[in-house]
Tab-separated table of C-alpha atoms in Angstrom:
chain	number	residue	atom	x	y	z
R	1	MET	CA	-6.990	0.422	3.536
R	2	PRO	CA	-5.022	2.403	0.978
R	3	PHE	CA	-4.946	6.222	1.023
R	4	LEU	CA	-3.533	6.337	4.570
R	5	PRO	CA	-1.345	9.361	5.408
R	6	ALA	CA	2.104	9.074	3.826
R	7	ARG	CA	4.190	9.161	6.982
R	8	PRO	CA	7.970	8.714	6.553
R	9	LEU	CA	7.913	5.134	7.851
R	10	THR	CA	5.144	4.242	5.398
R	11	ILE	CA	7.154	5.714	2.531
R	12	LEU	CA	10.296	3.847	3.531
R	13	THR	CA	8.349	0.599	3.830
R	14	LEU	CA	6.882	1.044	0.343
R	15	LEU	CA	10.285	1.847	-1.119
R	16	TYR	CA	11.715	-1.254	0.568
R	17	LEU	CA	8.982	-3.370	-1.008
R	18	LEU	CA	9.621	-1.780	-4.398
R	19	VAL	CA	13.337	-2.504	-4.128
R	20	CYS	CA	12.751	-6.098	-3.001
R	21	VAL	CA	10.631	-6.907	-6.033
R	22	SER	CA	12.419	-4.793	-8.604
R	23	LEU	CA	14.045	-7.719	-10.395
R	24	VAL	CA	11.154	-10.156	-10.597
R	25	LYS	CA	8.732	-11.143	-13.291
R	26	ALA	CA	5.423	-9.306	-13.263
R	27	ALA	CA	1.984	-10.388	-12.165
R	28	PRO	CA	-0.468	-7.850	-13.647
R	29	LEU	CA	-3.896	-7.448	-12.107
R	30	ASP	CA	-6.277	-10.224	-13.095
R	31	PRO	CA	-9.863	-9.016	-12.430
R	32	ALA	CA	-11.072	-12.610	-12.792
R	33	MET	CA	-9.482	-13.358	-9.397
R	34	ILE	CA	-11.210	-10.493	-7.550
R	35	PRO	CA	-14.786	-10.857	-6.156
R	36	ASN	CA	-17.344	-8.701	-7.972
R	37	ASP	CA	-18.623	-7.131	-4.738
R	38	THR	CA	-15.190	-5.704	-3.869
R	39	LYS	CA	-15.357	-2.122	-2.587
R	40	TRP	CA	-11.656	-1.283	-2.467
R	41	LEU	CA	-8.674	-2.671	-4.327
R	42	LEU	CA	-4.920	-2.132	-4.373
R	43	HIS	CA	-2.571	-3.801	-6.829
R	44	PHE	CA	1.188	-3.628	-7.279
R	45	ASP	CA	2.348	-4.593	-10.788
R	46	VAL	CA	5.984	-5.616	-10.629
R	47	GLU	CA	6.845	-5.617	-14.341
R	48	LYS	CA	7.337	-1.871	-14.712
R	49	ALA	CA	9.067	-1.634	-11.356
R	50	ARG	CA	11.543	-4.244	-12.535
R	51	ASP	CA	12.127	-2.490	-15.868
R	52	TRP	CA	12.471	0.988	-14.353
R	53	ASN	CA	16.191	1.825	-14.402
R	54	LEU	CA	15.964	3.938	-11.241
R	55	MET	CA	14.563	0.954	-9.357
R	56	GLN	CA	17.371	-1.224	-10.663
R	57	LYS	CA	19.909	1.292	-9.327
R	58	TRP	CA	18.236	1.229	-5.914
R	59	GLN	CA	18.304	-2.569	-6.023
R	60	GLN	CA	22.051	-2.533	-6.642
R	61	GLN	CA	22.523	-0.149	-3.724
R	62	MET	CA	20.512	-2.423	-1.447
R	63	GLU	CA	22.481	-5.496	-2.487
R	64	SER	CA	25.666	-3.741	-1.395
R	65	LYS	CA	24.368	-3.636	2.198
R	66	GLU	CA	25.197	-6.604	4.402
R	67	TRP	CA	22.017	-6.376	6.495
R	68	TYR	CA	19.902	-6.548	3.328
R	69	ARG	CA	21.740	-9.593	2.005
R	70	ASP	CA	21.412	-11.268	5.410
R	71	LYS	CA	17.664	-10.607	5.505
R	72	VAL	CA	17.156	-12.063	2.033
R	73	GLU	CA	19.164	-15.159	2.939
R	74	GLU	CA	17.114	-15.505	6.104
R	75	MET	CA	13.911	-15.483	4.062
R	76	ILE	CA	15.259	-18.047	1.610
R	77	GLU	CA	16.353	-20.359	4.402
R	78	ALA	CA	13.095	-20.030	6.330
R	79	TYR	CA	10.494	-20.049	3.562
R	80	GLY	CA	12.209	-21.367	0.457
R	81	TRP	CA	11.661	-18.285	-1.707
R	82	ASN	CA	13.618	-15.130	-2.393
R	83	PRO	CA	11.540	-11.935	-1.998
R	84	ALA	CA	13.943	-10.108	-4.339
R	85	LYS	CA	13.386	-12.538	-7.207
R	86	ASP	CA	10.379	-14.774	-6.562
R	87	LEU	CA	7.633	-12.355	-5.509
R	88	GLU	CA	5.634	-11.607	-8.654
R	89	GLY	CA	2.769	-9.411	-7.500
R	90	VAL	CA	0.689	-8.154	-4.581
R	91	SER	CA	-3.045	-7.437	-4.354
R	92	MET	CA	-5.194	-6.253	-1.442
R	93	TYR	CA	-8.985	-6.030	-1.518
R	94	ASP	CA	-12.203	-6.281	0.479
R	95	ASN	CA	-15.972	-5.899	0.121
R	96	GLU	CA	-16.352	-3.819	3.281
R	97	TYR	CA	-14.688	-0.942	5.087
R	98	ALA	CA	-13.174	-1.806	8.439
R	99	ARG	CA	-9.782	-1.405	10.022
R	100	PHE	CA	-7.426	-4.400	9.704
R	101	ASN	CA	-9.807	-6.137	7.275
R	102	GLY	CA	-9.288	-7.536	3.820
R	103	VAL	CA	-7.504	-10.128	1.714
R	104	LEU	CA	-3.816	-10.086	0.821
R	105	ALA	CA	-2.891	-12.082	-2.294
R	106	LEU	CA	0.789	-12.852	-2.843
R	107	HIS	CA	1.872	-14.176	-6.232
R	108	VAL	CA	5.150	-16.039	-5.774
R	109	ARG	CA	7.169	-18.031	-8.281
R	110	ASN	CA	7.686	-21.716	-7.384
R	111	ILE	CA	6.593	-21.820	-3.761
R	112	ASP	CA	8.245	-24.592	-1.767
R	113	ALA	CA	5.087	-25.881	-0.086
R	114	ASP	CA	6.893	-28.396	2.125
R	115	LYS	CA	9.339	-25.831	3.494
R	116	ILE	CA	6.603	-23.290	4.151
R	117	ALA	CA	4.465	-25.926	5.882
R	118	ALA	CA	7.379	-26.966	8.105
R	119	ARG	CA	8.169	-23.360	9.003
R	120	PHE	CA	4.517	-22.619	9.703
R	121	GLN	CA	4.190	-25.659	11.970
R	122	THR	CA	7.203	-24.473	13.950
R	123	LEU	CA	5.850	-20.948	14.366
R	124	HIS	CA	2.178	-21.818	14.937
R	125	PRO	CA	1.739	-25.374	16.236
R	126	GLU	CA	-1.615	-24.348	17.736
R	127	ALA	CA	-3.120	-23.364	14.358
R	128	LYS	CA	-6.452	-24.869	13.377
R	129	THR	CA	-6.856	-26.169	9.834
R	130	GLU	CA	-10.024	-26.798	7.840
R	131	SER	CA	-10.611	-28.137	4.338
R	132	TYR	CA	-12.531	-26.137	1.736
R	133	GLN	CA	-12.849	-26.962	-1.978
R	134	ASP	CA	-9.822	-29.264	-1.782
R	135	ARG	CA	-7.713	-26.523	-0.174
R	136	PHE	CA	-6.541	-26.188	3.396
R	137	ILE	CA	-7.187	-22.975	5.332
R	138	SER	CA	-5.222	-22.433	8.546
R	139	THR	CA	-6.191	-19.968	11.267
R	140	TRP	CA	-3.798	-18.896	13.997
R	141	THR	CA	-3.268	-16.174	16.586
R	142	THR	CA	-0.578	-13.538	16.249
R	143	ASP	CA	0.371	-10.241	17.861
R	144	SER	CA	1.348	-6.821	16.545
R	145	PRO	CA	2.161	-3.443	18.130
R	146	TYR	CA	-0.645	-1.806	16.140
R	147	ARG	CA	-3.484	-4.257	16.636
R	148	GLY	CA	-2.532	-6.405	19.601
R	149	GLU	CA	-3.482	-10.076	19.655
R	150	HIS	CA	-5.679	-11.134	16.742
R	151	SER	CA	-6.427	-14.085	14.474
R	152	VAL	CA	-5.153	-14.518	10.915
R	153	SER	CA	-6.127	-17.036	8.248
R	154	GLY	CA	-4.044	-18.238	5.338
R	155	CYS	CA	-4.248	-20.602	2.396
R	156	LEU	CA	-1.625	-21.882	-0.024
R	157	MET	CA	-3.715	-22.080	-3.189
R	158	ASP	CA	-0.988	-23.683	-5.316
R	159	ASN	CA	2.734	-23.262	-5.885
R	160	SER	CA	2.285	-19.659	-7.035
R	161	LEU	CA	-0.447	-18.046	-4.916
R	162	MET	CA	-0.905	-17.424	-1.188
R	163	LEU	CA	-4.009	-15.832	0.347
R	164	ILE	CA	-3.996	-14.189	3.786
R	165	ALA	CA	-7.030	-12.582	5.442
R	166	ASN	CA	-8.456	-11.556	8.798
R	167	ASN	CA	-10.860	-14.521	8.790
R	168	PRO	CA	-11.365	-17.777	6.840
R	169	GLN	CA	-14.671	-16.629	5.318
R	170	LYS	CA	-12.903	-14.037	3.183
R	171	ILE	CA	-10.476	-16.651	1.910
R	172	LYS	CA	-13.352	-18.989	1.065
R	173	ALA	CA	-15.028	-16.197	-0.916
R	174	SER	CA	-11.823	-15.686	-2.909
R	175	ILE	CA	-11.480	-19.418	-3.534
R	176	ASP	CA	-15.019	-19.501	-4.939
R	177	VAL	CA	-14.152	-16.698	-7.367
R	178	ILE	CA	-10.851	-18.250	-8.453
R	179	ASP	CA	-12.605	-21.588	-9.040
R	180	GLY	CA	-15.300	-19.896	-11.126
R	181	GLN	CA	-18.076	-20.678	-8.645
R	182	ALA	CA	-18.743	-17.026	-7.766
R	183	PRO	CA	-18.801	-13.879	-9.951
R	184	ALA	CA	-15.592	-11.916	-10.426
R	185	LEU	CA	-14.959	-8.297	-11.363
R	186	GLN	CA	-15.982	-7.437	-14.914
R	187	ASP	CA	-14.327	-4.901	-17.189
R	188	ASP	CA	-17.334	-2.587	-16.823
R	189	SER	CA	-17.277	-2.765	-13.012
R	190	SER	CA	-17.465	0.628	-11.305
R	191	LEU	CA	-14.448	-0.362	-9.208
R	192	LEU	CA	-12.327	-0.694	-12.350
R	193	ASP	CA	-13.614	2.600	-13.750
R	194	SER	CA	-10.531	4.895	-13.788
R	195	PHE	CA	-8.440	2.119	-12.168
R	196	ASN	CA	-5.177	2.166	-14.110
R	197	GLN	CA	-4.378	-1.511	-14.614
R	198	ASP	CA	-1.176	-0.625	-16.481
R	199	ALA	CA	0.364	1.357	-13.603
R	200	ILE	CA	3.045	0.148	-11.221
R	201	LEU	CA	0.829	0.836	-8.220
R	202	ALA	CA	-2.900	1.555	-8.302
R	203	CYS	CA	-5.731	1.630	-5.791
R	204	ARG	CA	-9.377	2.630	-5.793
R	205	ALA	CA	-12.164	2.820	-3.211
R	206	ILE	CA	-15.862	3.294	-4.036
R	207	ALA	CA	-19.122	3.731	-2.148
R	208	VAL	CA	-17.452	4.726	1.111
R	209	PRO	CA	-20.240	4.632	3.761
R	210	GLU	CA	-20.868	7.569	6.084
R	211	GLU	CA	-20.432	5.461	9.211
R	212	TYR	CA	-16.938	4.494	8.096
R	213	GLN	CA	-16.076	8.091	7.215
R	214	ALA	CA	-17.031	9.109	10.743
R	215	LYS	CA	-14.514	6.781	12.401
R	216	THR	CA	-11.690	6.194	9.913
R	217	ARG	CA	-8.285	7.768	10.487
R	218	CYS	CA	-7.688	8.079	6.739
R	219	PRO	CA	-7.906	11.806	5.827
R	220	VAL	CA	-8.946	11.019	2.242
R	221	LEU	CA	-11.760	8.577	2.962
R	222	GLN	CA	-13.034	10.812	5.762
R	223	ARG	CA	-14.022	13.295	3.075
R	224	CYS	CA	-14.534	11.320	-0.141
R	225	GLN	CA	-17.231	9.008	-1.501
R	226	SER	CA	-14.684	7.482	-3.863
R	227	ALA	CA	-10.955	7.834	-4.354
R	228	THR	CA	-8.537	6.649	-7.016
R	229	MET	CA	-4.746	6.769	-7.099
R	230	PHE	CA	-2.042	5.441	-9.361
R	231	PHE	CA	1.717	5.717	-9.671
R	232	ASP	CA	3.564	4.872	-12.868
R	233	ALA	CA	7.106	5.295	-14.142
R	234	ASN	CA	9.538	4.493	-16.909
R	235	ASP	CA	13.181	5.334	-17.494
R	236	ASP	CA	12.377	8.964	-18.300
R	237	THR	CA	9.299	10.060	-16.361
R	238	MET	CA	7.255	9.406	-13.238
R	239	GLN	CA	3.544	10.092	-12.879
R	240	LEU	CA	1.282	10.276	-9.833
R	241	LYS	CA	-2.449	10.936	-9.975
R	242	TYR	CA	-5.258	11.261	-7.421
R	243	ASP	CA	-8.886	11.437	-8.570
R	244	LEU	CA	-11.107	12.214	-5.577
R	245	GLU	CA	-14.886	12.537	-5.326
R	246	ALA	CA	-15.543	14.603	-2.206
R	247	ASN	CA	-18.772	14.393	-0.223
R	248	ASP	CA	-19.864	17.771	-1.572
R	249	GLU	CA	-18.650	20.696	-3.667
R	250	GLU	CA	-17.756	22.917	-0.713
R	251	LEU	CA	-15.547	20.245	0.820
R	252	ALA	CA	-13.792	19.682	-2.516
R	253	SER	CA	-13.079	23.413	-2.688
R	254	LYS	CA	-11.618	23.415	0.814
R	255	MET	CA	-9.486	20.368	0.058
R	256	LYS	CA	-8.107	22.055	-3.036
R	257	GLY	CA	-7.269	25.152	-1.039
R	258	ALA	CA	-5.578	23.165	1.696
R	259	ILE	CA	-3.421	21.178	-0.720
R	260	SER	CA	-2.507	24.311	-2.665
R	261	GLY	CA	-1.557	26.032	0.576
R	262	MET	CA	0.605	23.123	1.680
R	263	ARG	CA	2.397	23.152	-1.662
R	264	THR	CA	3.077	26.886	-1.342
R	265	MET	CA	4.442	26.528	2.185
R	266	MET	CA	6.686	23.634	1.155
R	267	GLY	CA	8.015	25.745	-1.705
R	268	MET	CA	8.829	28.576	0.715
R	269	LYS	CA	10.672	26.202	3.052
R	270	MET	CA	12.792	24.890	0.196
R	271	GLY	CA	14.247	28.338	-0.343
R	272	LYS	CA	16.825	28.216	-3.120
R	273	GLU	CA	16.614	24.470	-3.701
R	274	LYS	CA	15.646	24.649	-7.377
R	275	LEU	CA	15.178	20.933	-7.933
R	276	GLY	CA	12.680	20.612	-5.090
R	277	LYS	CA	10.744	23.637	-6.330
R	278	LYS	CA	10.717	22.232	-9.845
R	279	MET	CA	9.095	19.047	-8.603
R	280	LEU	CA	6.522	20.976	-6.554
R	281	ASP	CA	5.658	23.229	-9.485
R	282	ALA	CA	4.938	20.130	-11.574
R	283	MET	CA	1.894	19.396	-9.403
R	284	GLN	CA	-1.424	20.371	-11.017
R	285	ILE	CA	-4.569	20.723	-8.877
R	286	THR	CA	-7.963	21.181	-10.522
R	287	ARG	CA	-11.537	21.005	-9.278
R	288	GLU	CA	-14.857	20.537	-11.031
R	289	GLU	CA	-17.847	20.576	-8.686
R	290	ASN	CA	-17.107	17.903	-6.057
R	291	HIS	CA	-14.320	16.229	-8.065
R	292	LEU	CA	-10.706	16.997	-7.199
R	293	LEU	CA	-7.898	15.983	-9.543
R	294	ILE	CA	-4.257	16.078	-8.433
R	295	GLU	CA	-1.655	15.252	-11.072
R	296	TRP	CA	2.109	15.234	-10.899
R	297	GLN	CA	4.680	14.317	-13.515
R	298	GLY	CA	8.432	14.579	-13.204
R	299	GLN	CA	11.698	13.288	-14.541
R	300	SER	CA	13.076	10.084	-13.055
R	301	GLU	CA	16.511	11.696	-13.226
R	302	ASP	CA	15.352	14.552	-10.983
R	303	VAL	CA	13.959	12.124	-8.417
R	304	GLU	CA	17.277	10.287	-8.345
R	305	LYS	CA	19.168	13.549	-7.820
R	306	LEU	CA	16.789	14.625	-5.062
R	307	SER	CA	17.075	11.273	-3.265
R	308	GLN	CA	20.861	11.617	-3.336
R	309	ALA	CA	20.614	15.170	-2.011
R	310	MET	CA	18.382	14.021	0.846
R	311	LYS	CA	20.987	11.556	2.102
R	312	GLY	CA	22.446	12.713	5.371
R	313	ARG	CA	19.487	14.953	6.180
R	314	LYS	CA	18.065	14.827	9.696
R	315	TRP	CA	15.141	12.537	8.801
R	316	ASP	CA	17.519	10.100	7.093
R	317	LYS	CA	19.280	9.507	10.422
R	318	TYR	CA	16.085	8.893	12.382
R	319	ASN	CA	16.272	5.727	14.473
R	320	TRP	CA	13.141	3.952	13.261
R	321	LYS	CA	13.946	0.739	15.169
R	322	GLN	CA	14.330	2.602	18.460
R	323	SER	CA	11.046	4.423	17.856
R	324	LYS	CA	9.248	1.140	17.125
R	325	ASN	CA	10.637	-0.515	20.264
R	326	LYS	CA	9.565	2.449	22.366
R	327	ARG	CA	6.049	2.224	20.925
R	328	LYS	CA	5.925	-1.477	21.830
R	329	GLU	CA	7.052	-0.726	25.395
R	330	ASN	CA	4.378	1.946	25.784
R	331	GLN	CA	1.726	-0.438	24.523
R	332	LYS	CA	2.739	-3.195	26.947
R	333	SER	CA	2.792	-0.773	29.880
R	334	GLY	CA	-0.533	0.761	28.925
R	335	ASN	CA	0.998	4.212	28.428
R	336	GLU	CA	0.402	4.422	24.687
R	337	GLN	CA	-1.753	7.403	23.756
R	338	PRO	CA	-3.637	7.680	20.467
R	339	ASN	CA	-1.988	10.153	18.112
R	340	ASN	CA	-4.846	12.220	16.751
R	341	LYS	CA	-2.848	15.420	16.347
R	342	SER	CA	-2.072	14.965	12.656
R	343	THR	CA	-5.740	14.367	11.816
R	344	GLU	CA	-6.861	17.317	13.957
R	345	ASP	CA	-4.293	19.610	12.341
R	346	LEU	CA	-5.445	18.536	8.873
R	347	ASP	CA	-9.087	19.166	9.809
R	348	GLU	CA	-8.219	22.689	10.976
R	349	TRP	CA	-6.133	23.331	7.854
R	350	ILE	CA	-8.947	22.355	5.495
R	351	LYS	CA	-11.512	24.442	7.397
R	352	ASN	CA	-9.422	27.562	6.843
R	353	PHE	CA	-9.199	27.248	3.055
R	354	GLN	CA	-11.699	27.650	0.264
R	355	LEU	CA	-11.028	28.367	-3.397
């Protein structure tokens, strides 16, 4: 699900994805390919990311790194497509709320089906394949440090679209929509209401059920019936917006107070760093009844300067690979403990604020 806490690793992963696709042709959201009963949707539109001059500068920096060039070449050799040039767009969606659920749609230019099939057969010779509507859906077992052993299904729709999901039924539902045999999202759909289809990155969740709110680790969906976010940018400005519908007016007031308090504390920690304060001051937080609106707009030039200033800071030298390997070792040995501290701290923070 989108709206997960923006931990440093998550931010770095997103930036890596943005850099990888910054030079490719765009694949804007096509509602006609999304089932009409979808409850949450995320879409990454590559066109503006490619045209954004700051992203192009980051791309040039990445291409100067040997490990990055090696990784791209490895992808080309293994799968027949270059993630820095051939990936055109990414969508994620589902009609229910559950962890590790949903459909991932990858729009790729000129997929080499034979090379991908050969690579897949090498990696997953045990995969089971079934035919559906003249397409082939494969299901295989994989492993991850976050979920453990689990099954995954995938389908190569044509030479430009791949679908991946947690079970074959979700892929079949998407195939029915793409083939026009099942209803797709309409322009007046409540899911598309306030969904910025022109943004670089946009996501929206609606009708979040109480039972999911009670167990999710997402701090936004724990407290909101619906949530919308988008990020957009051009050569001059960047814009970020959250539009949240809290469960009730009191909770919206507490959320506003908590976010305002966090912003104030961050400003105090920055001390005399004027650029950081300028970016914090650009954040606007407003509330009307149970609706909370968070808007931020800044100069792309300032973001570039701040990113340069952050180089060499303590967090920039953090050994992410070592941390990941340690987490894997703890999981295998059974010593891994759930990290609920961040969620508990946020709960306590919100309880202590009301504006």
